[in-house]
Coordinates of C-alpha atoms in Angstrom, one line a residue:
X1 CA 120.2 108.7 126.4
X2 CA 118.7 109.7 123.1
X3 CA 115.1 109.0 122.3
X4 CA 113.2 108.1 119.2
X5 CA 109.4 108.8 119.7
X6 CA 106.3 109.1 117.6
X7 CA 106.3 112.5 116.0
X8 CA 103.7 115.2 116.6
X9 CA 102.4 115.0 113.0
X10 CA 101.5 111.3 113.4
X11 CA 99.8 112.0 116.7
X12 CA 97.8 114.9 115.2
X13 CA 96.7 112.8 112.2
X14 CA 95.6 109.9 114.5
X15 CA 93.7 112.2 116.8
X16 CA 91.9 113.8 113.8
X17 CA 90.9 110.5 112.3
X18 CA 89.5 109.4 115.6
X19 CA 87.6 112.7 116.2
X20 CA 86.4 113.2 112.6
X21 CA 85.4 109.6 111.9
X22 CA 84.7 107.6 115.0
X23 CA 83.2 110.2 117.3
X24 CA 80.4 111.2 114.8
X25 CA 79.8 107.5 114.0
X26 CA 79.4 106.8 117.7
X27 CA 77.0 109.7 118.0
X28 CA 74.9 108.7 115.1
X29 CA 74.6 105.1 116.3
X30 CA 73.8 106.3 119.8
X31 CA 71.0 108.5 118.3
X32 CA 69.4 105.8 116.2
X33 CA 69.6 103.2 119.0
X34 CA 68.2 105.2 121.9
X35 CA 66.5 108.4 120.7
X36 CA 65.1 107.9 117.2
X37 CA 61.7 106.3 117.7
X38 CA 61.1 105.0 114.2
X39 CA 64.0 102.6 114.0
X40 CA 62.9 99.0 113.3
X41 CA 64.1 96.1 115.4
X42 CA 66.6 94.8 112.8
X43 CA 68.0 98.3 112.2
X44 CA 68.2 98.8 115.9
X45 CA 70.4 95.7 116.3
X46 CA 72.7 96.9 113.4
X47 CA 73.1 100.4 115.0
X48 CA 73.7 98.8 118.4
X49 CA 76.5 96.6 117.0
X50 CA 78.0 99.7 115.3
X51 CA 77.8 101.6 118.6
X52 CA 79.5 98.7 120.5
X53 CA 82.3 98.6 117.8
X54 CA 82.9 102.4 117.8
X55 CA 82.9 102.6 121.6
X56 CA 85.3 99.7 121.9
X57 CA 87.6 101.2 119.3
X58 CA 87.6 104.6 121.0
X59 CA 88.1 103.1 124.4
X60 CA 91.1 101.0 123.2
X61 CA 92.6 104.1 121.5
X62 CA 92.3 106.1 124.7
X63 CA 93.6 103.3 126.8
X64 CA 96.6 102.7 124.5
X65 CA 97.5 106.4 124.2
X66 CA 97.0 107.7 127.7
X67 CA 97.4 104.7 130.0
X68 CA 99.9 102.3 128.3
X69 CA 101.6 105.0 126.3
X70 CA 102.9 104.8 122.7
X71 CA 106.0 103.0 121.4
X72 CA 109.4 104.7 121.8
X73 CA 113.1 103.8 121.8
X74 CA 115.9 105.0 124.0
X75 CA 119.5 104.3 123.1
X76 CA 123.1 105.3 123.8
X77 CA 126.5 103.8 122.6
X78 CA 126.2 100.6 124.6
X79 CA 122.5 99.6 124.7
X80 CA 119.1 100.2 123.3
X81 CA 115.8 100.0 125.2
X82 CA 112.6 99.3 123.2
X83 CA 109.5 100.5 125.1
X84 CA 106.4 98.7 123.8
X85 CA 104.4 100.4 126.5
X86 CA 105.0 102.1 129.9
X87 CA 104.9 98.6 131.5
X88 CA 106.8 96.6 128.9
X89 CA 110.4 97.3 127.8
X90 CA 113.2 95.3 126.3
X91 CA 116.8 96.2 127.2
X92 CA 119.4 95.0 124.7
X93 CA 123.0 95.5 123.8
X94 CA 123.7 96.6 120.3
X95 CA 125.6 93.4 119.7
X96 CA 122.5 91.4 120.3
X97 CA 120.7 92.9 117.3
X98 CA 120.0 90.9 115.2
X99 CA 120.1 87.7 117.3
X100 CA 118.1 84.9 118.6
X101 CA 115.7 87.1 120.4
X102 CA 115.6 90.1 118.1
X103 CA 115.4 90.4 114.3
X104 CA 115.5 93.6 112.3
X105 CA 114.3 94.2 108.7
X106 CA 113.7 97.1 106.4
X107 CA 110.1 98.0 105.8
X108 CA 109.3 100.8 103.5
X109 CA 110.9 104.0 104.9
X110 CA 111.8 102.5 108.2
X111 CA 112.7 99.4 110.2
X112 CA 110.8 96.7 112.0
X113 CA 112.3 95.2 115.1
X114 CA 110.7 91.8 116.0
X115 CA 111.4 91.0 119.6
X116 CA 110.6 87.6 121.1
X117 CA 110.5 87.0 124.8
X118 CA 108.5 84.7 127.1
X119 CA 106.5 83.3 124.1
X120 CA 105.4 86.7 123.0
X121 CA 106.4 88.3 119.7
X122 CA 106.4 92.1 119.7
X123 CA 107.0 94.1 116.5
X124 CA 108.2 97.7 116.9
X125 CA 108.0 99.8 113.8
X126 CA 110.2 102.9 113.4
X127 CA 110.0 105.2 110.4
X128 CA 110.8 108.8 109.3
X129 CA 107.6 110.1 111.1
X130 CA 109.3 109.5 114.4
X131 CA 111.2 112.4 116.0
X132 CA 114.8 111.5 116.4
X133 CA 114.6 108.9 113.7
X134 CA 117.6 110.2 111.7
X135 CA 119.9 110.0 114.8
X136 CA 118.6 106.5 115.5
X137 CA 119.3 105.4 111.9
X138 CA 122.9 106.8 112.3
X139 CA 123.3 104.8 115.5
X140 CA 122.1 101.7 113.7
X141 CA 124.8 102.3 111.0
X142 CA 127.6 103.1 113.5
X143 CA 126.9 100.1 115.7
X144 CA 126.9 97.7 112.8
X145 CA 123.3 96.5 113.2
X146 CA 122.5 97.2 109.5
X147 CA 125.6 95.3 108.4
X148 CA 124.8 92.3 110.6
X149 CA 121.2 92.3 109.4
X150 CA 122.4 92.5 105.7
X151 CA 120.4 95.7 105.1
X152 CA 121.7 97.7 102.2
X153 CA 121.7 101.4 102.8
X154 CA 121.5 104.1 100.1
X155 CA 125.2 104.9 100.7
X156 CA 126.2 101.3 100.0
X157 CA 124.1 101.3 96.8
X158 CA 126.1 104.2 95.4

């Protein structure tokens, strides 16, 4: 089976944003809440709130990246498997896309797959930053998904 996964460039940018922005903010808030003696009570509450927000955001990012895993897609000629996380996957035949459970639409430079199951709506976004995206887009064209979804490709526009 072929795979379409988040590319290394996107992972590096996300990691740098977290390390450059949120780790220093967490450190500054931690310093002003617990170490700096001249912080007033009102300021202390503001920095404590910032500390809680930053720690929660970092904890969620680490939980999503390392425990749940990131979004990826596996596919072959007969079926496609959308992995929302390591625990949650959706196996579909190409003929089922689009259908009652799955909708596809073009968003910017990629595609959004909206999957509904058990009362949950999961949106999986795929774009050119994913490794294996060009092969996946070819598979979408070959299987007729784009025709059934009435998505006009650049070849059709010419």
